[in-house]
Amino acid sequence: MKKKVMVLGASYSQIPLYQAAKRLGIETVAASIPGPYSGFDYADHICYVDIADPEAVTAAAREYQIDGIATCSLDLGMRSIGAVCESLGLPGPGKEAAFRASNKREMKKALCSADVQTAAYYCVSNEEQLEEALQHLPFPVIVKAVDLMGSRGIYRSDTPEEARKNYRKTMEATSKDYCLVEEFIQGEIFGVEALIQNGEIVYMLPNNIEAFVGDTPTPVGHSVPFKEMNRLGMQAMEQAERAIRALGLDNCPVNCDMIKKDDKVFVIELTGRSGATGIAEMVGIYYQLDYYEVILQTALGIPVTEKFAGKEPGIPNLTHTLMADRAGIVRQIINENPKADDIVDLSFNIEPGDEVRPYQNGRDRIGQVILKGETLEACECRLEQILSGIRLVLEDE
């Protein structure tokens, strides 16, 4: 009898999970609110449910008698994954771990309790508490919603006046009656991707992050090998493992954002799913395996440790988010790049007639490029060449 996995989300980001399930002979249930989501076309069953509602998702999981639950690239369903895994006895993080991974306040409390290197912070519920926090933290500071995805509700503030304004904006955006105000560590962001199964860290992969600089740096690309591996790699992996243990994550992929300043690394945040912006592809290329299949096998409790054995040194590769440089309606997408062995993926998630705008967050993504090569430097040079062959023709041209 086929195993059945519920996949939370049905956007283009989850399509590779549905495709991997087909290759593995796994039946899929697409769990999502109704909408024009392309992932529905790849699923065996469709379940209309709010993936941010743990009780509703748990009820649906019981109804479909699933054997596992998974997602990738989005945080919205983390609490639901924990609730389902604990209620149905499935492999994956429990309710408390998932809660800590999806609420930035609980995450910070856990990290600090475990002496993880992370930014100093205050939890703020009113303007009086805000003023007290601003007296104790050096500027700039970050005002941060604890429950929103990506960079929404997160603002860098260079002055007390900016912090007060951004506090009001954050409180309007969040569903909570509090937010965080924390130290802004001025360094370079990077990541550690990992997987934990039955309490064992299966692999850890520090990686470079290409950041879009807005209110806060937002990842728009990743690459390996990590450029600071010799100097900071061991410290980064030690801090990432300590953070994983602090949150209590298990039987799941882990995506950890970090920042490096001088000779010290700090954990920004982490969660129990694989990262976005091509990270699953990056891991798969590096270790020469299908990481989407690994994610599904982990969700079903199938051992995956051996898949990573003897796979180093890895294959250098990078991912890059395509974005528009101005707003408008797309008339034509010009891509002058011929197919080549080093181009793993060059794809667009827009088509003529769609509206585009300059990049501010992940919803403004228009496509992606994924490259592999002999060296990371060669991949970076090749990316510039490929980008020069891509152009959007907008309706006013």
Short mmCIF file of C-alpha atoms in Angstrom, two decimals:
data_model
loop_
_atom_site.label_atom_id
_atom_site.label_comp_id
_atom_site.label_asym_id
_atom_site.label_seq_id
_atom_site.Cartn_x
_atom_site.Cartn_y
_atom_site.Cartn_z
CA MET A 1 0.00 0.00 0.00
CA LYS A 2 1.31 3.44 -0.94
CA LYS A 3 2.53 5.77 1.77
CA LYS A 4 0.68 9.08 1.94
CA VAL A 5 2.26 12.45 2.75
CA MET A 6 0.45 15.73 3.35
CA VAL A 7 2.34 18.64 1.80
CA LEU A 8 1.58 22.04 3.32
CA GLY A 9 1.35 24.63 0.56
CA ALA A 10 0.70 24.39 -3.16
CA SER A 11 2.71 27.25 -4.65
CA TYR A 12 5.57 26.87 -7.13
CA SER A 13 7.94 26.40 -4.18
CA GLN A 14 6.29 23.13 -3.17
CA ILE A 15 6.01 21.66 -6.69
CA PRO A 16 9.39 19.87 -6.41
CA LEU A 17 8.09 18.04 -3.33
CA TYR A 18 5.07 16.76 -5.27
CA GLN A 19 7.30 15.73 -8.17
CA ALA A 20 9.69 13.92 -5.81
CA ALA A 21 6.76 12.07 -4.24
CA LYS A 22 5.69 10.83 -7.68
CA ARG A 23 9.21 9.50 -8.31
CA LEU A 24 9.15 7.69 -4.96
CA GLY A 25 5.66 6.28 -5.43
CA ILE A 26 4.28 8.33 -2.54
CA GLU A 27 0.69 9.57 -2.58
CA THR A 28 0.30 13.27 -1.81
CA VAL A 29 -2.35 15.46 -0.22
CA ALA A 30 -2.01 19.15 -1.04
CA ALA A 31 -3.12 21.20 1.96
CA SER A 32 -3.78 24.85 1.19
CA ILE A 33 -6.40 27.56 1.14
CA PRO A 34 -8.23 27.78 -2.21
CA GLY A 35 -6.50 29.79 -4.91
CA PRO A 36 -4.77 29.62 -8.29
CA TYR A 37 -1.87 27.60 -6.92
CA SER A 38 0.06 25.57 -9.47
CA GLY A 39 0.95 22.84 -6.97
CA PHE A 40 -2.61 21.53 -7.00
CA ASP A 41 -1.97 20.11 -10.47
CA TYR A 42 0.72 17.81 -9.10
CA ALA A 43 -1.07 16.40 -6.04
CA ASP A 44 -3.13 13.21 -5.80
CA HIS A 45 -5.62 14.82 -3.39
CA ILE A 46 -6.54 18.42 -2.58
CA CYS A 47 -7.52 19.48 0.93
CA TYR A 48 -8.69 23.06 1.37
CA VAL A 49 -7.52 24.12 4.81
CA ASP A 50 -5.72 27.03 6.44
CA ILE A 51 -2.25 25.57 7.04
CA ALA A 52 -1.71 28.10 9.85
CA ASP A 53 -4.56 26.45 11.82
CA PRO A 54 -3.08 23.44 13.69
CA GLU A 55 -6.45 22.02 14.76
CA ALA A 56 -7.89 22.17 11.24
CA VAL A 57 -4.77 20.62 9.70
CA THR A 58 -4.72 17.87 12.34
CA ALA A 59 -8.36 17.03 11.60
CA ALA A 60 -7.60 16.88 7.87
CA ALA A 61 -4.53 14.71 8.48
CA ARG A 62 -6.69 12.22 10.42
CA GLU A 63 -9.31 12.22 7.69
CA TYR A 64 -6.77 11.43 4.97
CA GLN A 65 -4.91 8.91 7.19
CA ILE A 66 -1.52 10.32 6.27
CA ASP A 67 1.82 8.67 7.06
CA GLY A 68 3.86 11.87 7.10
CA ILE A 69 3.67 15.64 6.75
CA ALA A 70 6.16 18.00 5.11
CA THR A 71 6.69 21.39 3.56
CA CYS A 72 9.49 23.52 2.22
CA SER A 73 10.27 27.21 1.76
CA LEU A 74 7.52 28.62 3.98
CA ASP A 75 7.06 29.04 7.73
CA LEU A 76 3.29 29.38 7.85
CA GLY A 77 2.57 25.72 8.60
CA MET A 78 5.29 25.02 11.16
CA ARG A 79 2.93 24.89 14.16
CA SER A 80 0.56 22.64 12.22
CA ILE A 81 3.38 20.21 11.43
CA GLY A 82 4.19 19.99 15.14
CA ALA A 83 0.55 19.44 16.08
CA VAL A 84 0.03 16.72 13.47
CA CYS A 85 3.25 14.88 14.28
CA GLU A 86 2.51 14.85 18.00
CA SER A 87 -1.20 14.03 17.70
CA LEU A 88 -0.80 11.26 15.11
CA GLY A 89 2.56 9.95 16.33
CA LEU A 90 4.33 10.75 13.05
CA PRO A 91 8.04 11.49 12.56
CA GLY A 92 8.76 15.19 12.91
CA PRO A 93 9.09 17.99 15.46
CA GLY A 94 6.64 18.07 18.35
CA LYS A 95 4.24 20.87 19.24
CA GLU A 96 6.56 22.72 21.60
CA ALA A 97 9.54 22.60 19.25
CA ALA A 98 7.40 23.77 16.34
CA PHE A 99 6.00 26.59 18.46
CA ARG A 100 9.48 27.77 19.39
CA ALA A 101 10.49 27.58 15.72
CA SER A 102 7.54 29.72 14.61
CA ASN A 103 7.45 32.39 17.31
CA LYS A 104 10.50 34.63 17.42
CA ARG A 105 10.02 35.50 21.11
CA GLU A 106 9.93 31.86 22.19
CA MET A 107 12.86 31.16 19.91
CA LYS A 108 14.97 33.93 21.44
CA LYS A 109 14.13 32.75 24.96
CA ALA A 110 15.24 29.23 24.08
CA LEU A 111 18.42 30.40 22.38
CA CYS A 112 19.42 32.63 25.27
CA SER A 113 18.70 29.89 27.83
CA ALA A 114 21.08 27.61 25.93
CA ASP A 115 23.81 30.28 25.71
CA VAL A 116 23.57 30.41 21.91
CA GLN A 117 25.34 33.44 20.46
CA THR A 118 22.47 35.70 19.41
CA ALA A 119 21.55 39.38 19.46
CA ALA A 120 20.40 40.99 22.72
CA TYR A 121 16.66 41.67 22.73
CA TYR A 122 13.65 43.01 24.64
CA CYS A 123 10.04 41.93 24.38
CA VAL A 124 7.90 45.06 24.10
CA SER A 125 4.14 45.39 24.62
CA ASN A 126 3.73 49.17 24.91
CA GLU A 127 5.56 52.42 24.25
CA GLU A 128 6.83 52.67 27.82
CA GLN A 129 8.58 49.31 27.43
CA LEU A 130 9.86 50.44 24.04
CA GLU A 131 11.52 53.48 25.60
CA GLU A 132 13.15 51.30 28.24
CA ALA A 133 14.50 48.94 25.56
CA LEU A 134 15.90 51.85 23.54
CA GLN A 135 17.79 53.06 26.59
CA HIS A 136 19.60 49.73 26.92
CA LEU A 137 20.28 48.77 23.29
CA PRO A 138 22.82 50.46 21.02
CA PHE A 139 21.59 51.82 17.70
CA PRO A 140 20.73 50.67 15.14
CA VAL A 141 18.04 48.31 16.45
CA ILE A 142 15.58 45.95 14.77
CA VAL A 143 11.86 46.16 15.54
CA LYS A 144 10.51 42.72 14.75
CA ALA A 145 7.10 41.04 14.60
CA VAL A 146 7.32 37.52 16.03
CA ASP A 147 4.70 35.81 13.85
CA LEU A 148 5.13 37.02 10.27
CA MET A 149 6.97 35.39 7.37
CA GLY A 150 10.01 36.72 5.56
CA SER A 151 10.82 40.35 6.21
CA ARG A 152 7.26 41.51 6.91
CA GLY A 153 6.90 43.48 10.13
CA ILE A 154 10.67 43.77 10.54
CA TYR A 155 12.33 47.18 10.41
CA ARG A 156 15.80 48.52 10.99
CA SER A 157 15.75 51.69 13.06
CA ASP A 158 18.75 54.03 13.22
CA THR A 159 17.25 56.58 15.64
CA PRO A 160 14.74 56.59 18.52
CA GLU A 161 12.27 58.41 16.25
CA GLU A 162 12.52 55.68 13.62
CA ALA A 163 12.13 52.99 16.26
CA ARG A 164 8.94 54.58 17.58
CA LYS A 165 7.48 54.86 14.08
CA ASN A 166 8.49 51.32 13.19
CA TYR A 167 7.08 49.99 16.45
CA ARG A 168 3.66 51.33 15.49
CA LYS A 169 3.98 49.83 11.98
CA THR A 170 4.98 46.46 13.39
CA MET A 171 2.13 46.39 15.88
CA GLU A 172 -0.33 47.15 13.09
CA ALA A 173 1.02 44.20 11.08
CA THR A 174 1.29 41.54 13.81
CA SER A 175 -1.51 39.48 15.31
CA LYS A 176 0.25 39.55 18.70
CA ASP A 177 0.10 42.24 21.39
CA TYR A 178 3.91 42.36 21.59
CA CYS A 179 6.98 42.47 19.36
CA LEU A 180 10.74 42.28 19.78
CA VAL A 181 13.26 45.08 19.79
CA GLU A 182 16.75 43.71 19.38
CA GLU A 183 20.31 44.72 18.74
CA PHE A 184 21.21 45.04 15.06
CA ILE A 185 24.50 43.25 14.56
CA GLN A 186 26.24 44.94 11.65
CA GLY A 187 27.91 42.09 9.83
CA GLU A 188 27.41 39.75 6.87
CA ILE A 189 24.58 37.24 6.85
CA PHE A 190 25.09 33.60 5.91
CA GLY A 191 23.28 30.35 6.53
CA VAL A 192 23.61 26.82 7.82
CA GLU A 193 21.36 24.19 6.29
CA ALA A 194 21.03 20.92 8.19
CA LEU A 195 18.92 17.86 8.85
CA ILE A 196 18.31 16.04 12.13
CA GLN A 197 16.88 12.53 12.38
CA ASN A 198 16.27 10.60 15.60
CA GLY A 199 18.42 13.06 17.53
CA GLU A 200 21.39 12.77 15.15
CA ILE A 201 22.63 15.65 13.03
CA VAL A 202 22.76 14.02 9.58
CA TYR A 203 24.64 16.83 7.86
CA MET A 204 25.43 20.53 8.25
CA LEU A 205 26.19 22.82 5.33
CA PRO A 206 27.29 26.41 5.99
CA ASN A 207 26.54 28.52 2.93
CA ASN A 208 26.99 32.03 1.61
CA ILE A 209 23.92 34.24 1.31
CA GLU A 210 23.38 36.83 -1.39
CA ALA A 211 21.30 39.47 0.37
CA PHE A 212 18.88 42.09 -0.89
CA VAL A 213 19.33 45.12 1.32
CA GLY A 214 16.00 46.60 2.39
CA ASP A 215 14.74 47.36 5.90
CA THR A 216 16.64 44.21 6.83
CA PRO A 217 18.90 42.02 4.66
CA THR A 218 16.75 39.42 2.83
CA PRO A 219 18.25 36.30 1.17
CA VAL A 220 17.90 36.26 -2.62
CA GLY A 221 20.52 33.61 -3.31
CA HIS A 222 22.78 31.01 -1.74
CA SER A 223 26.05 29.36 -2.66
CA VAL A 224 28.58 26.76 -1.55
CA PRO A 225 31.27 26.17 -0.51
CA PHE A 226 31.16 28.64 2.39
CA LYS A 227 33.86 31.23 1.79
CA GLU A 228 34.78 31.46 5.48
CA MET A 229 34.76 27.71 6.14
CA ASN A 230 38.34 27.50 7.39
CA ARG A 231 37.95 30.48 9.73
CA LEU A 232 34.34 30.30 10.92
CA GLY A 233 32.89 27.00 9.71
CA MET A 234 33.34 24.99 12.91
CA GLN A 235 32.01 27.82 15.08
CA ALA A 236 28.97 28.21 12.81
CA MET A 237 28.16 24.50 12.96
CA GLU A 238 28.61 24.39 16.72
CA GLN A 239 26.24 27.32 17.21
CA ALA A 240 23.71 25.89 14.74
CA GLU A 241 23.67 22.54 16.54
CA ARG A 242 23.30 24.24 19.90
CA ALA A 243 20.36 26.23 18.49
CA ILE A 244 18.72 23.08 17.08
CA ARG A 245 18.99 21.39 20.47
CA ALA A 246 17.70 24.51 22.23
CA LEU A 247 14.51 24.51 20.18
CA GLY A 248 14.10 20.73 20.45
CA LEU A 249 13.85 20.16 16.71
CA ASP A 250 14.05 16.58 15.45
CA ASN A 251 13.20 14.51 12.36
CA CYS A 252 13.15 17.50 10.05
CA PRO A 253 15.32 19.69 7.84
CA VAL A 254 16.65 22.84 9.50
CA ASN A 255 17.19 26.25 7.97
CA CYS A 256 19.33 28.55 10.10
CA ASP A 257 20.16 32.19 9.33
CA MET A 258 23.31 33.56 10.92
CA ILE A 259 25.46 36.67 10.83
CA LYS A 260 29.21 37.00 11.11
CA LYS A 261 30.99 39.94 12.64
CA ASP A 262 34.76 39.91 12.98
CA ASP A 263 35.61 36.45 14.35
CA LYS A 264 32.22 35.66 15.89
CA VAL A 265 29.00 34.21 14.48
CA PHE A 266 25.49 34.88 15.79
CA VAL A 267 22.27 32.94 15.23
CA ILE A 268 19.52 35.16 13.83
CA GLU A 269 16.77 32.56 13.66
CA LEU A 270 16.07 28.99 12.57
CA THR A 271 13.13 26.79 11.68
CA GLY A 272 12.30 23.15 11.04
CA ARG A 273 11.94 23.10 7.27
CA SER A 274 14.23 23.44 4.28
CA GLY A 275 15.07 26.95 3.13
CA ALA A 276 13.75 28.92 0.18
CA THR A 277 15.56 30.63 -2.73
CA GLY A 278 16.90 27.36 -4.16
CA ILE A 279 18.42 25.97 -0.97
CA ALA A 280 17.05 22.44 -1.46
CA GLU A 281 18.56 22.40 -4.94
CA MET A 282 21.85 23.74 -3.58
CA VAL A 283 22.02 20.95 -0.98
CA GLY A 284 21.12 18.34 -3.59
CA ILE A 285 23.80 19.45 -6.04
CA TYR A 286 26.44 19.69 -3.33
CA TYR A 287 25.81 16.18 -1.99
CA GLN A 288 24.78 14.68 -5.39
CA LEU A 289 21.35 13.55 -4.26
CA ASP A 290 17.69 14.60 -4.53
CA TYR A 291 17.09 16.61 -1.38
CA TYR A 292 13.34 16.83 -1.96
CA GLU A 293 13.23 13.03 -1.81
CA VAL A 294 15.26 13.16 1.41
CA ILE A 295 12.75 15.61 2.94
CA LEU A 296 9.87 13.23 2.18
CA GLN A 297 11.75 10.18 3.43
CA THR A 298 12.57 12.00 6.67
CA ALA A 299 8.87 12.83 7.10
CA LEU A 300 8.09 9.11 6.73
CA GLY A 301 10.77 8.01 9.18
CA ILE A 302 12.94 6.36 6.52
CA PRO A 303 16.66 6.52 7.49
CA VAL A 304 18.59 8.99 5.32
CA THR A 305 22.02 9.19 6.99
CA GLU A 306 23.69 6.88 4.46
CA LYS A 307 22.69 9.17 1.59
CA PHE A 308 25.15 11.77 2.87
CA ALA A 309 28.02 9.41 3.62
CA GLY A 310 31.23 9.96 1.63
CA LYS A 311 29.86 12.89 -0.36
CA GLU A 312 32.52 15.51 0.41
CA PRO A 313 34.07 17.55 -1.06
CA GLY A 314 30.89 18.76 -2.70
CA ILE A 315 30.07 20.34 -6.03
CA PRO A 316 30.28 24.17 -6.01
CA ASN A 317 26.98 25.79 -6.99
CA LEU A 318 24.85 28.88 -6.51
CA THR A 319 21.24 29.97 -6.66
CA HIS A 320 20.03 33.45 -7.60
CA THR A 321 16.57 35.02 -7.54
CA LEU A 322 15.54 36.84 -10.71
CA MET A 323 13.88 40.20 -10.16
CA ALA A 324 12.51 43.11 -12.16
CA ASP A 325 14.27 46.48 -12.09
CA ARG A 326 11.07 48.49 -12.55
CA ALA A 327 7.29 48.13 -12.33
CA GLY A 328 4.99 47.35 -15.24
CA ILE A 329 3.03 44.77 -17.21
CA VAL A 330 5.17 42.13 -18.91
CA ARG A 331 4.87 42.06 -22.71
CA GLN A 332 7.74 39.70 -23.43
CA ILE A 333 10.39 37.69 -21.57
CA ILE A 334 13.67 37.62 -23.47
CA ASN A 335 16.15 34.87 -22.57
CA GLU A 336 19.13 34.63 -24.91
CA ASN A 337 20.89 31.89 -22.92
CA PRO A 338 21.14 28.51 -24.67
CA LYS A 339 20.82 25.33 -22.63
CA ALA A 340 24.10 24.29 -21.03
CA ASP A 341 25.28 21.57 -18.66
CA ASP A 342 26.21 24.07 -15.94
CA ILE A 343 22.71 25.63 -15.92
CA VAL A 344 20.74 23.43 -13.53
CA ASP A 345 17.70 25.68 -13.72
CA LEU A 346 16.77 28.90 -15.46
CA SER A 347 13.05 29.43 -15.03
CA PHE A 348 10.42 32.11 -14.64
CA ASN A 349 7.31 32.17 -12.48
CA ILE A 350 5.79 35.00 -14.51
CA GLU A 351 4.40 35.15 -18.03
CA PRO A 352 3.32 37.87 -20.46
CA GLY A 353 0.44 39.85 -19.00
CA ASP A 354 1.65 39.59 -15.43
CA GLU A 355 2.46 42.67 -13.39
CA VAL A 356 5.97 42.99 -11.94
CA ARG A 357 7.59 45.48 -9.59
CA PRO A 358 11.07 46.11 -8.21
CA TYR A 359 12.07 43.55 -5.59
CA GLN A 360 11.13 44.21 -1.97
CA ASN A 361 10.42 40.68 -0.71
CA GLY A 362 9.93 37.13 -1.94
CA ARG A 363 6.55 37.87 -3.46
CA ASP A 364 8.32 40.02 -6.08
CA ARG A 365 10.40 37.09 -7.35
CA ILE A 366 10.11 36.54 -11.13
CA GLY A 367 12.25 33.41 -11.46
CA GLN A 368 15.54 31.79 -10.53
CA VAL A 369 18.92 30.69 -11.84
CA ILE A 370 20.79 27.71 -10.42
CA LEU A 371 24.34 27.03 -11.60
CA LYS A 372 27.07 24.49 -10.85
CA GLY A 373 30.74 24.62 -11.77
CA GLU A 374 34.32 23.68 -11.00
CA THR A 375 34.66 26.52 -8.50
CA LEU A 376 32.33 29.01 -6.82
CA GLU A 377 34.25 31.83 -8.51
CA ALA A 378 33.49 30.29 -11.90
CA CYS A 379 29.79 30.08 -11.00
CA GLU A 380 29.74 33.76 -9.99
CA CYS A 381 31.33 34.83 -13.28
CA ARG A 382 28.93 32.65 -15.23
CA LEU A 383 25.95 34.18 -13.42
CA GLU A 384 26.88 37.66 -14.65
CA GLN A 385 27.01 36.34 -18.21
CA ILE A 386 23.62 34.67 -17.90
CA LEU A 387 21.94 37.71 -16.36
CA SER A 388 23.15 39.86 -19.25
CA GLY A 389 21.11 37.65 -21.58
CA ILE A 390 17.81 38.10 -19.72
CA ARG A 391 15.48 41.06 -20.22
CA LEU A 392 11.83 41.90 -19.60
CA VAL A 393 9.96 43.95 -22.19
CA LEU A 394 7.21 45.90 -20.47
CA GLU A 395 4.08 47.29 -22.12
CA ASP A 396 5.31 50.90 -22.17
CA GLU A 397 8.46 50.02 -24.16
#
